[in-house]
Amino acid sequence: MQASTTENKNHLILTGDRPTGPLHLGHFVGSLRNRVKYQHQYQQYIMLADAQALTDNMDNPVKVHNNVLEVALDYLAVGIDPAKSTIFIQSQIPELTELTFYYLNLVSVARLERNPTIKQEIVLRNFERDIPAGFLTYPVSQAADITAFKASLVPVGEDQIPMIEQTNEIVRRFNRLVNKDILVECQALVPEIGRLPGIDGKAKMSKSLGNVINLGATPAEIKAAVRNVYTDPLHLKVSDPGHLEGNVAFTYLDAFDEDKEGLQAMKDHYVRGGLGDSVVKARLEGILQDMLAPIRERREEFAKDRGQVLQMLKEGTMRAREVAAKTTDEVKAAIGLKHF
């Protein structure tokens, strides 16, 4: 089920990112700018999922470690306020691992392998049958994260809805087992604009594919990236009629251009012919330069005192652990694991 953003402050959101690299425009559209809005509407917990990132990065844990602080800087730079949103580090809350261990007994291997999101990710990573056990079971870990905070809303893309469904299966099975409603079911909160395609026209903007524009990109990097943005391969001459479908430049303009009337006029001109790609890209570059400049500047300012950012993470993690520990105690008591 998809939830409306008109919910009230009684709802709690859990969201987060795997710290495997700097965040980019795809993250901004899909989640970050919504988090800035949600922090005024809901209780919000934002998780730096470093433990989950190791499920397919165990050969390079340093990358994950180093990016925890980098992603935190991106959060602060876009306007996420640690006084309104609790930002925490997953690996520093052992109760999440403990809950995962208990929940694994409620899920079969066959059910995990049927999860459409997992099946797709296995193909993308070319795992075939050489699947790390931690990767196969990360829907259970995700269920532990969500239920530990009793989150009722979880912002996800359409492709992640099966993960929410599996979480709710675990919730229902556990509550039936103990004959008590201890865990809370959650709803998927799907953004109006989901994923952005990569600048090369690929279906997904991805750090691993190198087709991204990072939030901290320099003016020169933004200019170079926009120059390489995929448009319409059939639009060979300025006079040729252009196509909007699959045209990444216009997809980005739809996401970021606030002058919808002016944008529509540009689209109409492009479709009937007589408008070059260079004009479209110039408009896009100007918008991105103006949008990313203050984010980059704030990021640089926060980066001057990384110790203070780390202290913010420590305080947020301590607050989050208190909540997770309370839920874990309830779960252990319900299944008879509180002996003294």
mmCIF file of C-alpha atoms in Angstrom:
data_model
loop_
_atom_site.group_PDB
_atom_site.id
_atom_site.type_symbol
_atom_site.label_atom_id
_atom_site.label_comp_id
_atom_site.label_asym_id
_atom_site.label_seq_id
_atom_site.Cartn_x
_atom_site.Cartn_y
_atom_site.Cartn_z
ATOM 1 C CA MET A 1 0.000 0.000 0.000
ATOM 2 C CA GLN A 2 1.242 3.498 -0.792
ATOM 3 C CA ALA A 3 0.809 6.224 1.760
ATOM 4 C CA SER A 4 -0.159 9.830 1.250
ATOM 5 C CA THR A 5 2.168 12.641 2.332
ATOM 6 C CA THR A 6 -0.735 14.269 4.188
ATOM 7 C CA GLU A 7 -0.210 11.985 7.193
ATOM 8 C CA ASN A 8 0.286 13.563 10.618
ATOM 9 C CA LYS A 9 3.167 13.885 13.063
ATOM 10 C CA ASN A 10 2.169 10.646 14.814
ATOM 11 C CA HIS A 11 3.699 8.675 11.959
ATOM 12 C CA LEU A 12 7.343 7.716 12.097
ATOM 13 C CA ILE A 13 9.522 7.451 8.994
ATOM 14 C CA LEU A 14 12.621 5.309 8.596
ATOM 15 C CA THR A 15 14.790 6.012 5.587
ATOM 16 C CA GLY A 16 18.486 6.002 4.720
ATOM 17 C CA ASP A 17 21.298 5.262 2.311
ATOM 18 C CA ARG A 18 24.119 2.799 1.832
ATOM 19 C CA PRO A 19 27.335 4.829 2.225
ATOM 20 C CA THR A 20 29.215 3.512 -0.795
ATOM 21 C CA GLY A 21 29.990 6.869 -2.403
ATOM 22 C CA PRO A 22 28.916 10.515 -2.534
ATOM 23 C CA LEU A 23 25.244 11.221 -3.138
ATOM 24 C CA HIS A 24 24.044 12.532 -6.492
ATOM 25 C CA LEU A 25 21.079 14.116 -8.269
ATOM 26 C CA GLY A 26 19.270 10.779 -8.339
ATOM 27 C CA HIS A 27 19.341 10.652 -4.539
ATOM 28 C CA PHE A 28 18.249 14.296 -4.379
ATOM 29 C CA VAL A 29 15.160 13.701 -6.523
ATOM 30 C CA GLY A 30 14.291 10.277 -5.158
ATOM 31 C CA SER A 31 14.724 10.938 -1.453
ATOM 32 C CA LEU A 32 16.773 13.853 -0.128
ATOM 33 C CA ARG A 33 14.532 16.778 -0.965
ATOM 34 C CA ASN A 34 11.550 14.819 0.349
ATOM 35 C CA ARG A 35 13.372 14.180 3.624
ATOM 36 C CA VAL A 36 13.835 17.912 4.080
ATOM 37 C CA LYS A 37 10.063 18.263 3.708
ATOM 38 C CA TYR A 38 9.182 15.198 5.786
ATOM 39 C CA GLN A 39 11.205 16.344 8.797
ATOM 40 C CA HIS A 40 8.596 19.079 9.332
ATOM 41 C CA GLN A 41 5.669 16.651 8.983
ATOM 42 C CA TYR A 42 6.765 13.428 10.678
ATOM 43 C CA GLN A 43 9.146 11.919 13.176
ATOM 44 C CA GLN A 44 12.053 10.908 10.947
ATOM 45 C CA TYR A 45 14.989 8.544 11.456
ATOM 46 C CA ILE A 46 17.672 8.502 8.759
ATOM 47 C CA MET A 47 20.047 5.558 8.732
ATOM 48 C CA LEU A 48 23.548 5.370 7.323
ATOM 49 C CA ALA A 49 23.339 1.687 6.374
ATOM 50 C CA ASP A 50 27.032 0.840 6.571
ATOM 51 C CA ALA A 51 26.448 -2.738 7.776
ATOM 52 C CA GLN A 52 24.059 -3.412 4.905
ATOM 53 C CA ALA A 53 26.557 -1.899 2.460
ATOM 54 C CA LEU A 54 29.017 -4.636 3.422
ATOM 55 C CA THR A 55 26.712 -7.331 2.016
ATOM 56 C CA ASP A 56 28.289 -6.674 -1.391
ATOM 57 C CA ASN A 57 31.323 -4.578 -0.412
ATOM 58 C CA MET A 58 33.060 -6.841 2.089
ATOM 59 C CA ASP A 59 36.137 -6.841 -0.144
ATOM 60 C CA ASN A 60 36.482 -3.077 0.402
ATOM 61 C CA PRO A 61 35.196 -2.106 3.867
ATOM 62 C CA VAL A 62 37.384 1.014 3.883
ATOM 63 C CA LYS A 63 35.217 2.470 1.111
ATOM 64 C CA VAL A 64 32.128 2.041 3.259
ATOM 65 C CA HIS A 65 33.811 3.425 6.379
ATOM 66 C CA ASN A 66 35.111 6.532 4.602
ATOM 67 C CA ASN A 67 31.789 7.338 2.987
ATOM 68 C CA VAL A 68 29.773 7.404 6.214
ATOM 69 C CA LEU A 69 30.990 10.926 6.949
ATOM 70 C CA GLU A 70 30.780 11.957 3.284
ATOM 71 C CA VAL A 71 27.109 10.991 3.056
ATOM 72 C CA ALA A 72 26.424 12.741 6.384
ATOM 73 C CA LEU A 73 27.913 15.908 4.872
ATOM 74 C CA ASP A 74 25.571 15.563 1.900
ATOM 75 C CA TYR A 75 22.625 15.248 4.293
ATOM 76 C CA LEU A 76 23.538 18.444 6.097
ATOM 77 C CA ALA A 77 24.280 20.274 2.864
ATOM 78 C CA VAL A 78 20.813 19.698 1.384
ATOM 79 C CA GLY A 79 19.114 20.932 4.563
ATOM 80 C CA ILE A 80 18.446 17.875 6.694
ATOM 81 C CA ASP A 81 18.440 19.220 10.247
ATOM 82 C CA PRO A 82 19.778 16.852 12.967
ATOM 83 C CA ALA A 83 17.563 18.694 15.460
ATOM 84 C CA LYS A 84 14.495 17.572 13.479
ATOM 85 C CA SER A 85 15.720 14.273 11.984
ATOM 86 C CA THR A 86 17.630 11.624 13.924
ATOM 87 C CA ILE A 87 20.628 10.602 11.798
ATOM 88 C CA PHE A 88 22.358 7.412 12.957
ATOM 89 C CA ILE A 89 24.884 4.762 11.940
ATOM 90 C CA GLN A 90 23.432 1.273 11.509
ATOM 91 C CA SER A 91 26.504 -0.705 12.597
ATOM 92 C CA GLN A 92 26.634 1.070 15.951
ATOM 93 C CA ILE A 93 23.247 -0.332 17.005
ATOM 94 C CA PRO A 94 23.825 -4.054 17.748
ATOM 95 C CA GLU A 95 20.142 -4.536 18.541
ATOM 96 C CA LEU A 96 19.450 -4.345 14.792
ATOM 97 C CA THR A 97 21.717 -7.337 14.211
ATOM 98 C CA GLU A 98 20.088 -9.197 17.098
ATOM 99 C CA LEU A 99 16.591 -8.654 15.695
ATOM 100 C CA THR A 100 17.783 -9.822 12.275
ATOM 101 C CA PHE A 101 19.011 -13.063 13.870
ATOM 102 C CA TYR A 102 15.587 -13.760 15.411
ATOM 103 C CA TYR A 103 13.652 -12.805 12.263
ATOM 104 C CA LEU A 104 15.724 -15.172 10.093
ATOM 105 C CA ASN A 105 13.828 -18.009 11.745
ATOM 106 C CA LEU A 106 10.578 -16.613 10.346
ATOM 107 C CA VAL A 107 11.652 -16.613 6.668
ATOM 108 C CA SER A 108 12.583 -19.463 4.331
ATOM 109 C CA VAL A 109 15.451 -19.352 1.848
ATOM 110 C CA ALA A 110 12.947 -20.037 -0.933
ATOM 111 C CA ARG A 111 10.916 -16.953 0.069
ATOM 112 C CA LEU A 112 14.023 -14.779 0.024
ATOM 113 C CA GLU A 113 14.981 -16.052 -3.402
ATOM 114 C CA ARG A 114 11.488 -15.219 -4.703
ATOM 115 C CA ASN A 115 11.756 -11.586 -3.608
ATOM 116 C CA PRO A 116 11.616 -9.651 -6.923
ATOM 117 C CA THR A 117 13.962 -6.931 -5.688
ATOM 118 C CA ILE A 118 16.565 -9.472 -4.601
ATOM 119 C CA LYS A 119 16.243 -11.380 -7.893
ATOM 120 C CA GLN A 120 16.830 -8.189 -9.862
ATOM 121 C CA GLU A 121 19.814 -7.129 -7.743
ATOM 122 C CA ILE A 122 21.390 -10.592 -8.064
ATOM 123 C CA VAL A 123 21.239 -10.259 -11.861
ATOM 124 C CA LEU A 124 22.659 -6.719 -11.775
ATOM 125 C CA ARG A 125 25.612 -7.884 -9.687
ATOM 126 C CA ASN A 126 26.200 -11.067 -11.729
ATOM 127 C CA PHE A 127 26.099 -13.191 -8.567
ATOM 128 C CA GLU A 128 24.285 -16.126 -10.219
ATOM 129 C CA ARG A 129 24.499 -18.815 -7.482
ATOM 130 C CA ASP A 130 27.554 -17.305 -5.819
ATOM 131 C CA ILE A 131 25.394 -15.105 -3.604
ATOM 132 C CA PRO A 132 26.770 -13.851 -0.274
ATOM 133 C CA ALA A 133 24.422 -15.067 2.459
ATOM 134 C CA GLY A 134 24.343 -11.578 3.929
ATOM 135 C CA PHE A 135 23.122 -10.180 0.611
ATOM 136 C CA LEU A 136 20.412 -12.815 0.220
ATOM 137 C CA THR A 137 19.083 -12.093 3.699
ATOM 138 C CA TYR A 138 19.245 -8.327 3.638
ATOM 139 C CA PRO A 139 15.431 -8.038 3.343
ATOM 140 C CA VAL A 140 15.363 -9.539 6.836
ATOM 141 C CA SER A 141 17.932 -7.018 8.026
ATOM 142 C CA GLN A 142 15.809 -4.279 6.495
ATOM 143 C CA ALA A 143 12.781 -5.635 8.342
ATOM 144 C CA ALA A 144 14.774 -5.427 11.570
ATOM 145 C CA ASP A 145 15.685 -1.806 10.868
ATOM 146 C CA ILE A 146 12.079 -0.830 10.141
ATOM 147 C CA THR A 147 10.477 -2.689 13.019
ATOM 148 C CA ALA A 148 13.092 -1.671 15.580
ATOM 149 C CA PHE A 149 11.818 1.899 15.288
ATOM 150 C CA LYS A 150 8.203 0.847 14.706
ATOM 151 C CA ALA A 151 8.222 2.910 11.549
ATOM 152 C CA SER A 152 4.816 3.210 9.926
ATOM 153 C CA LEU A 153 6.044 4.905 6.739
ATOM 154 C CA VAL A 154 9.074 3.928 4.649
ATOM 155 C CA PRO A 155 9.970 6.051 1.597
ATOM 156 C CA VAL A 156 10.952 3.713 -1.251
ATOM 157 C CA GLY A 157 10.898 3.530 -5.019
ATOM 158 C CA GLU A 158 8.411 1.294 -6.816
ATOM 159 C CA ASP A 159 11.084 -1.396 -7.200
ATOM 160 C CA GLN A 160 11.502 -1.626 -3.427
ATOM 161 C CA ILE A 161 7.854 -2.299 -2.597
ATOM 162 C CA PRO A 162 8.494 -6.094 -2.396
ATOM 163 C CA MET A 163 10.895 -5.350 0.474
ATOM 164 C CA ILE A 164 8.114 -3.595 2.370
ATOM 165 C CA GLU A 165 5.758 -6.492 1.694
ATOM 166 C CA GLN A 166 8.307 -8.937 3.078
ATOM 167 C CA THR A 167 8.770 -6.791 6.186
ATOM 168 C CA ASN A 168 5.030 -6.882 6.816
ATOM 169 C CA GLU A 169 4.980 -10.663 6.357
ATOM 170 C CA ILE A 170 7.570 -10.930 9.122
ATOM 171 C CA VAL A 171 5.596 -8.534 11.322
ATOM 172 C CA ARG A 172 2.377 -10.512 10.909
ATOM 173 C CA ARG A 173 4.056 -13.868 11.473
ATOM 174 C CA PHE A 174 5.820 -12.669 14.616
ATOM 175 C CA ASN A 175 2.689 -11.070 16.075
ATOM 176 C CA ARG A 176 0.711 -14.254 15.411
ATOM 177 C CA LEU A 177 3.461 -16.338 17.013
ATOM 178 C CA VAL A 178 3.415 -14.373 20.260
ATOM 179 C CA ASN A 179 -0.314 -13.596 20.081
ATOM 180 C CA LYS A 180 0.352 -9.930 20.668
ATOM 181 C CA ASP A 181 0.752 -6.860 18.404
ATOM 182 C CA ILE A 182 4.313 -5.942 19.301
ATOM 183 C CA LEU A 183 5.661 -5.117 15.848
ATOM 184 C CA VAL A 184 4.083 -2.501 13.580
ATOM 185 C CA GLU A 185 3.237 -2.911 9.900
ATOM 186 C CA CYS A 186 4.482 -0.184 7.589
ATOM 187 C CA GLN A 187 3.415 1.465 4.359
ATOM 188 C CA ALA A 188 5.527 2.365 1.349
ATOM 189 C CA LEU A 189 5.777 6.099 0.775
ATOM 190 C CA VAL A 190 6.507 6.334 -2.954
ATOM 191 C CA PRO A 191 7.770 9.715 -4.257
ATOM 192 C CA GLU A 192 6.073 11.396 -7.205
ATOM 193 C CA ILE A 193 9.388 11.423 -9.047
ATOM 194 C CA GLY A 194 11.342 8.229 -8.534
ATOM 195 C CA ARG A 195 14.692 7.447 -10.058
ATOM 196 C CA LEU A 196 16.474 9.686 -12.504
ATOM 197 C CA PRO A 197 18.084 8.042 -15.513
ATOM 198 C CA GLY A 198 21.844 8.370 -15.817
ATOM 199 C CA ILE A 199 23.288 11.119 -17.995
ATOM 200 C CA ASP A 200 24.040 8.391 -20.568
ATOM 201 C CA GLY A 201 20.382 7.437 -20.876
ATOM 202 C CA LYS A 202 20.712 4.248 -18.839
ATOM 203 C CA ALA A 203 17.690 3.370 -16.730
ATOM 204 C CA LYS A 204 19.323 4.327 -13.451
ATOM 205 C CA MET A 205 21.712 7.015 -12.267
ATOM 206 C CA SER A 206 24.326 4.857 -10.534
ATOM 207 C CA LYS A 207 27.655 5.500 -8.850
ATOM 208 C CA SER A 208 28.972 2.195 -10.152
ATOM 209 C CA LEU A 209 28.122 3.119 -13.748
ATOM 210 C CA GLY A 210 29.739 6.546 -13.466
ATOM 211 C CA ASN A 211 26.737 8.252 -15.074
ATOM 212 C CA VAL A 212 25.936 10.620 -12.198
ATOM 213 C CA ILE A 213 26.160 14.274 -11.239
ATOM 214 C CA ASN A 214 27.240 14.436 -7.607
ATOM 215 C CA LEU A 215 25.715 16.962 -5.221
ATOM 216 C CA GLY A 216 29.202 18.307 -4.517
ATOM 217 C CA ALA A 217 30.150 18.596 -8.192
ATOM 218 C CA THR A 218 32.223 21.618 -9.194
ATOM 219 C CA PRO A 219 30.960 24.070 -11.832
ATOM 220 C CA ALA A 220 33.355 22.513 -14.353
ATOM 221 C CA GLU A 221 32.140 18.986 -13.531
ATOM 222 C CA ILE A 222 28.515 20.061 -13.929
ATOM 223 C CA LYS A 223 29.278 21.694 -17.277
ATOM 224 C CA ALA A 224 31.080 18.600 -18.557
ATOM 225 C CA ALA A 225 28.325 16.271 -17.380
ATOM 226 C CA VAL A 226 25.547 18.317 -19.003
ATOM 227 C CA ARG A 227 27.509 18.396 -22.247
ATOM 228 C CA ASN A 228 27.369 14.573 -22.236
ATOM 229 C CA VAL A 229 23.687 14.282 -21.318
ATOM 230 C CA TYR A 230 21.811 11.959 -23.664
ATOM 231 C CA THR A 231 19.171 13.669 -25.806
ATOM 232 C CA ASP A 232 17.481 12.482 -29.017
ATOM 233 C CA PRO A 233 19.769 10.478 -31.315
ATOM 234 C CA LEU A 234 17.443 11.203 -34.264
ATOM 235 C CA HIS A 235 17.674 14.966 -33.746
ATOM 236 C CA LEU A 236 20.614 15.411 -36.121
ATOM 237 C CA LYS A 237 19.853 18.940 -37.390
ATOM 238 C CA VAL A 238 18.410 21.918 -35.575
ATOM 239 C CA SER A 239 15.534 21.905 -38.054
ATOM 240 C CA ASP A 240 14.656 18.265 -37.317
ATOM 241 C CA PRO A 241 11.616 17.579 -35.088
ATOM 242 C CA GLY A 242 12.832 16.316 -31.714
ATOM 243 C CA HIS A 243 11.495 13.615 -29.396
ATOM 244 C CA LEU A 244 10.938 13.996 -25.652
ATOM 245 C CA GLU A 245 10.594 10.328 -24.751
ATOM 246 C CA GLY A 246 13.890 8.977 -23.448
ATOM 247 C CA ASN A 247 15.467 12.431 -23.742
ATOM 248 C CA VAL A 248 17.428 12.765 -20.492
ATOM 249 C CA ALA A 249 17.873 16.532 -20.820
ATOM 250 C CA PHE A 250 14.120 17.061 -20.689
ATOM 251 C CA THR A 251 13.701 14.431 -17.944
ATOM 252 C CA TYR A 252 16.088 16.472 -15.795
ATOM 253 C CA LEU A 253 14.339 19.713 -16.706
ATOM 254 C CA ASP A 254 11.019 18.171 -15.638
ATOM 255 C CA ALA A 255 12.611 17.357 -12.266
ATOM 256 C CA PHE A 256 14.357 20.666 -11.592
ATOM 257 C CA ASP A 257 12.963 23.488 -13.778
ATOM 258 C CA GLU A 258 10.419 25.489 -11.768
ATOM 259 C CA ASP A 259 9.333 27.544 -14.794
ATOM 260 C CA LYS A 260 6.868 24.960 -16.069
ATOM 261 C CA GLU A 261 5.270 27.345 -18.558
ATOM 262 C CA GLY A 262 8.596 28.281 -20.099
ATOM 263 C CA LEU A 263 9.662 24.632 -20.137
ATOM 264 C CA GLN A 264 6.482 23.611 -21.943
ATOM 265 C CA ALA A 265 7.129 26.276 -24.589
ATOM 266 C CA MET A 266 10.646 24.883 -25.060
ATOM 267 C CA LYS A 267 9.284 21.343 -25.377
ATOM 268 C CA ASP A 268 6.773 22.438 -28.015
ATOM 269 C CA HIS A 269 9.500 24.206 -29.987
ATOM 270 C CA TYR A 270 11.791 21.179 -29.778
ATOM 271 C CA VAL A 271 9.088 18.779 -30.956
ATOM 272 C CA ARG A 272 8.128 20.850 -33.998
ATOM 273 C CA GLY A 273 11.796 21.461 -34.897
ATOM 274 C CA GLY A 274 14.044 24.495 -35.023
ATOM 275 C CA LEU A 275 15.568 24.178 -31.545
ATOM 276 C CA GLY A 276 19.051 22.766 -31.027
ATOM 277 C CA ASP A 277 20.139 20.457 -28.223
ATOM 278 C CA SER A 278 22.739 23.032 -27.193
ATOM 279 C CA VAL A 279 19.991 25.486 -26.223
ATOM 280 C CA VAL A 280 18.214 22.830 -24.155
ATOM 281 C CA LYS A 281 21.465 21.869 -22.420
ATOM 282 C CA ALA A 282 22.327 25.497 -21.728
ATOM 283 C CA ARG A 283 19.018 25.899 -19.892
ATOM 284 C CA LEU A 284 19.640 22.696 -17.952
ATOM 285 C CA GLU A 285 23.187 23.664 -17.004
ATOM 286 C CA GLY A 286 22.071 27.053 -15.710
ATOM 287 C CA ILE A 287 19.419 25.460 -13.503
ATOM 288 C CA LEU A 288 21.799 22.836 -12.110
ATOM 289 C CA GLN A 289 24.571 25.380 -11.480
ATOM 290 C CA ASP A 290 22.163 27.608 -9.539
ATOM 291 C CA MET A 291 20.698 24.683 -7.590
ATOM 292 C CA LEU A 292 23.947 22.920 -6.675
ATOM 293 C CA ALA A 293 26.066 25.990 -5.835
ATOM 294 C CA PRO A 294 24.526 26.610 -2.369
ATOM 295 C CA ILE A 295 24.536 22.873 -1.604
ATOM 296 C CA ARG A 296 28.229 22.653 -2.498
ATOM 297 C CA GLU A 297 29.032 25.747 -0.423
ATOM 298 C CA ARG A 298 27.201 24.438 2.647
ATOM 299 C CA ARG A 299 28.927 21.086 2.262
ATOM 300 C CA GLU A 300 32.340 22.753 2.180
ATOM 301 C CA GLU A 301 31.447 24.752 5.288
ATOM 302 C CA PHE A 302 30.331 21.678 7.265
ATOM 303 C CA ALA A 303 33.420 19.773 6.096
ATOM 304 C CA LYS A 304 35.658 22.282 7.886
ATOM 305 C CA ASP A 305 34.702 20.670 11.214
ATOM 306 C CA ARG A 306 34.322 16.954 10.622
ATOM 307 C CA GLY A 307 34.669 16.325 14.332
ATOM 308 C CA GLN A 308 31.432 18.199 14.938
ATOM 309 C CA VAL A 309 29.688 16.169 12.217
ATOM 310 C CA LEU A 310 30.924 12.951 13.841
ATOM 311 C CA GLN A 311 29.631 14.165 17.215
ATOM 312 C CA MET A 312 26.235 14.808 15.621
ATOM 313 C CA LEU A 313 26.239 11.238 14.320
ATOM 314 C CA LYS A 314 27.207 9.892 17.729
ATOM 315 C CA GLU A 315 24.380 11.747 19.463
ATOM 316 C CA GLY A 316 21.837 10.652 16.864
ATOM 317 C CA THR A 317 23.010 7.058 17.112
ATOM 318 C CA MET A 318 22.681 7.079 20.899
ATOM 319 C CA ARG A 319 19.097 8.332 20.641
ATOM 320 C CA ALA A 320 18.270 5.765 17.985
ATOM 321 C CA ARG A 321 19.792 2.936 20.005
ATOM 322 C CA GLU A 322 17.532 3.685 22.965
ATOM 323 C CA VAL A 323 14.492 3.195 20.727
ATOM 324 C CA ALA A 324 15.845 0.029 19.093
ATOM 325 C CA ALA A 325 16.826 -1.447 22.464
ATOM 326 C CA LYS A 326 13.306 -0.960 23.815
ATOM 327 C CA THR A 327 11.791 -2.833 20.866
ATOM 328 C CA THR A 328 14.392 -5.589 21.133
ATOM 329 C CA ASP A 329 13.557 -6.068 24.821
ATOM 330 C CA GLU A 330 9.873 -6.395 23.915
ATOM 331 C CA VAL A 331 10.658 -8.964 21.219
ATOM 332 C CA LYS A 332 12.905 -11.020 23.530
ATOM 333 C CA ALA A 333 10.339 -10.981 26.329
ATOM 334 C CA ALA A 334 7.606 -12.108 23.925
ATOM 335 C CA ILE A 335 9.593 -15.164 22.766
ATOM 336 C CA GLY A 336 10.842 -16.091 26.214
ATOM 337 C CA LEU A 337 14.434 -14.880 25.964
ATOM 338 C CA LYS A 338 14.317 -12.587 29.025
ATOM 339 C CA HIS A 339 15.684 -14.862 31.735
ATOM 340 C CA PHE A 340 16.636 -12.301 34.374
#
